[in-house]
């Protein structure tokens, strides 16, 4: 186990910032802590790095208890949201700083700096000062600086937060490539679910200081255990339901219960329908999945690759995503009556977590 | 950072360093005016002492306003000899317990130089000032230092006050009431009151005012420096006397009693008195006092004053502070918080 | 057009106010001839006064730089009871008249002072003059450094910590370069203030020629003695030092400052 958090806790006065978080991260894994701002995710990172003192609990890195160690002795590479490059040092000097501190011989230091500059594809820019570099370049230097001492753990706090969308996508790929190549155990903090999906081996969803659930991107998207996860990781249509026998009842409709949901029998549950898993047809016989019922189209909106259709099914409003081609084929317009079907749906327990969303 | 250090070293290195072989150091705390005189006297004394004892004397000289100097010595400035403008400033040091011997126990009553309060006017005397009465005329701009800070200024006030008190100022009755009226009229005309006597006279020298109340020696010093103005001797004025004293506690502390006493004695020699005369000071007046030994340790020196006879005219009605009971009476009654001058100036300034 | 009028107005105002006195002083002085000036400068008293001024100013700069950064650090980075009061007290030297400062020293450490038993002779000594000079020039480094220090986000230091740098190393390698321009500026002001100090040093030292007489006291006394050459010469030297300091700082500053331009 590379990173092991045991019941860590941090509060400022009455305000709890990190609430009893336990987490195990495998060697070489890229783990993403995902949550809204103020959820405590950055604090967890700072607790691991030793920049914020721990109130309770334990932190072990590669089996070494570091809970009480100062940041200097934790062997952690840290990339800050604003990169925090040393403004009075060149890119090279920034990268070499940690090696200098560790009294690495000059020649070795030079070799390592060259190697890292190659890794971040900035071989020719070593002599530049941070203010002579673009945001993306600064970010890469910050990553290289954090990696210079070959840390056991790399921590990145919103590393793409200050960059525009285009550069972000490219840098993500670079980072993922570097991380895979070096195999360094990494925790990345973000509030961007798209980023989390693209980078993460596993994601931990955090809200209100609590680690709600941990899973692969796919698990969390398709089968979240928490309403918060369901909504934070993309759009979700959520409706109160109940499971009985082999059926799930959603108002008058009933659908076959999804597998492995026996434990939810008899308790209040919510049904989650991802907009893209709902299908629209003019006749119920054209639906491939289970029939939800007949609904009225209230709104059509262009949403890039897909078209967002808002429909009203009895007293419920649903968001549906369909291909524009299909939309054209159906020729639907607001006010039209259409049939809704669903191919994939998920049940989660109600009242499990009522934290701020 | 390295550059700064380099710079520090550079600056330190050009500073002059003197090999300090100092057999004995004598510290003189004086008021500012007689500095030129001491500049001549000190080398003479050093040569004299070297000849007599084979010892070199290093002088540390401080020249400040008399009152400030007195306070500094009381405050701990360990001067061996004090030369001040005002007897009262020595008395302060006596009261602080630093001068224990009777410093006035010599034929000159402890006074080393003298002068008189005079009027100095612009070349050609355009405002026609011939005596005290003329400076009280409306429209005359008078310059005099502030008695609150300057010991010398108190001499000026007493010169004017005394002349009127003695019935020597035309248009003012003799006695306290007339004297008070006279100084009131004079101070209504005062435009600038500097902190000390020299500063006040320099203000006049720079072209401010019609007439300066100052001391005869100040006029001569200014004249020697190329100043252009005329001196007016009032028919009646005060004799200014400047005390000098050995500070007993400090000389014993510093082990300098012998040389300090020798220096003070040297100030009465013809050479020293000639230097004072050159700077415009009158020689000190021998006190007729039955208590004093008829054979003084230091003989009065007619040679020293010989030159001065012509330089220093005789004042028709010369009086001293003793005529008003001495400074111990005058300071509280005239310059004290409830003194005649203090109340008068508050009223004049209030107008 | 209006722009040029404004520029012209500002330049002539600043020129008259800042340069004219200096120029007048130099022209006034040059009338005496170089030989006379040289003789006036090289009298032992003048040289000793200049030396004392320099020594006092440099010592005061060293003490106030180290202590100033330290005090700024404590005021910005630490919370403690009475901080607001302490922060206000730092400006005391700006509001207290220097003569009072000198007088207080005498009252405290003089013969009859409360602290007259103090082992070092402070009243009427160069040590006392240094103390008052340090006092009057205390706030400059502090006030220059504080806002810069307060504006530094903790991440720079934290980054250094995670890279293994100790607190001292972080201060030296990371914070000091950021603070350096403000420290330099504080040093200029401290140096200028210390060189120019008159009242406090005069009262605290007693103004003994060649011993506790600084260049400014020398100028004052020379004027009183009608030694105008001496007064102007030393005044011009003090002025040239001030100009020299400014040039030196401008020369030092871009090298450090350039890297901070964003």
PDB file of C-alpha atoms in Angstrom, chain C residues 6 18 34-35 37 60 105 157-158 200 235:
ATOM      1  CA  UNK C   6       1.438  68.672 -16.891  1.00  0.00           C
ATOM      2  CA  UNK C  18      14.630  69.016  -5.110  1.00  0.00           C
ATOM      3  CA  UNK C  34      38.942  74.335  -4.596  1.00  0.00           C
ATOM      4  CA  UNK C  35      41.974  74.847  -2.374  1.00  0.00           C
ATOM      5  CA  UNK C  37      37.305  73.817   0.084  1.00  0.00           C
ATOM      6  CA  UNK C  60      22.486  51.870  12.344  1.00  0.00           C
ATOM      7  CA  UNK C 105      18.352  59.100  26.652  1.00  0.00           C
ATOM      8  CA  UNK C 157       7.549  28.724   1.198  1.00  0.00           C
ATOM      9  CA  UNK C 158       5.445  25.591   1.317  1.00  0.00           C
ATOM     10  CA  UNK C 200      18.979  63.462  18.860  1.00  0.00           C
ATOM     11  CA  UNK C 235      26.876  69.883   3.556  1.00  0.00           C
TER      12      UNK C 235
END
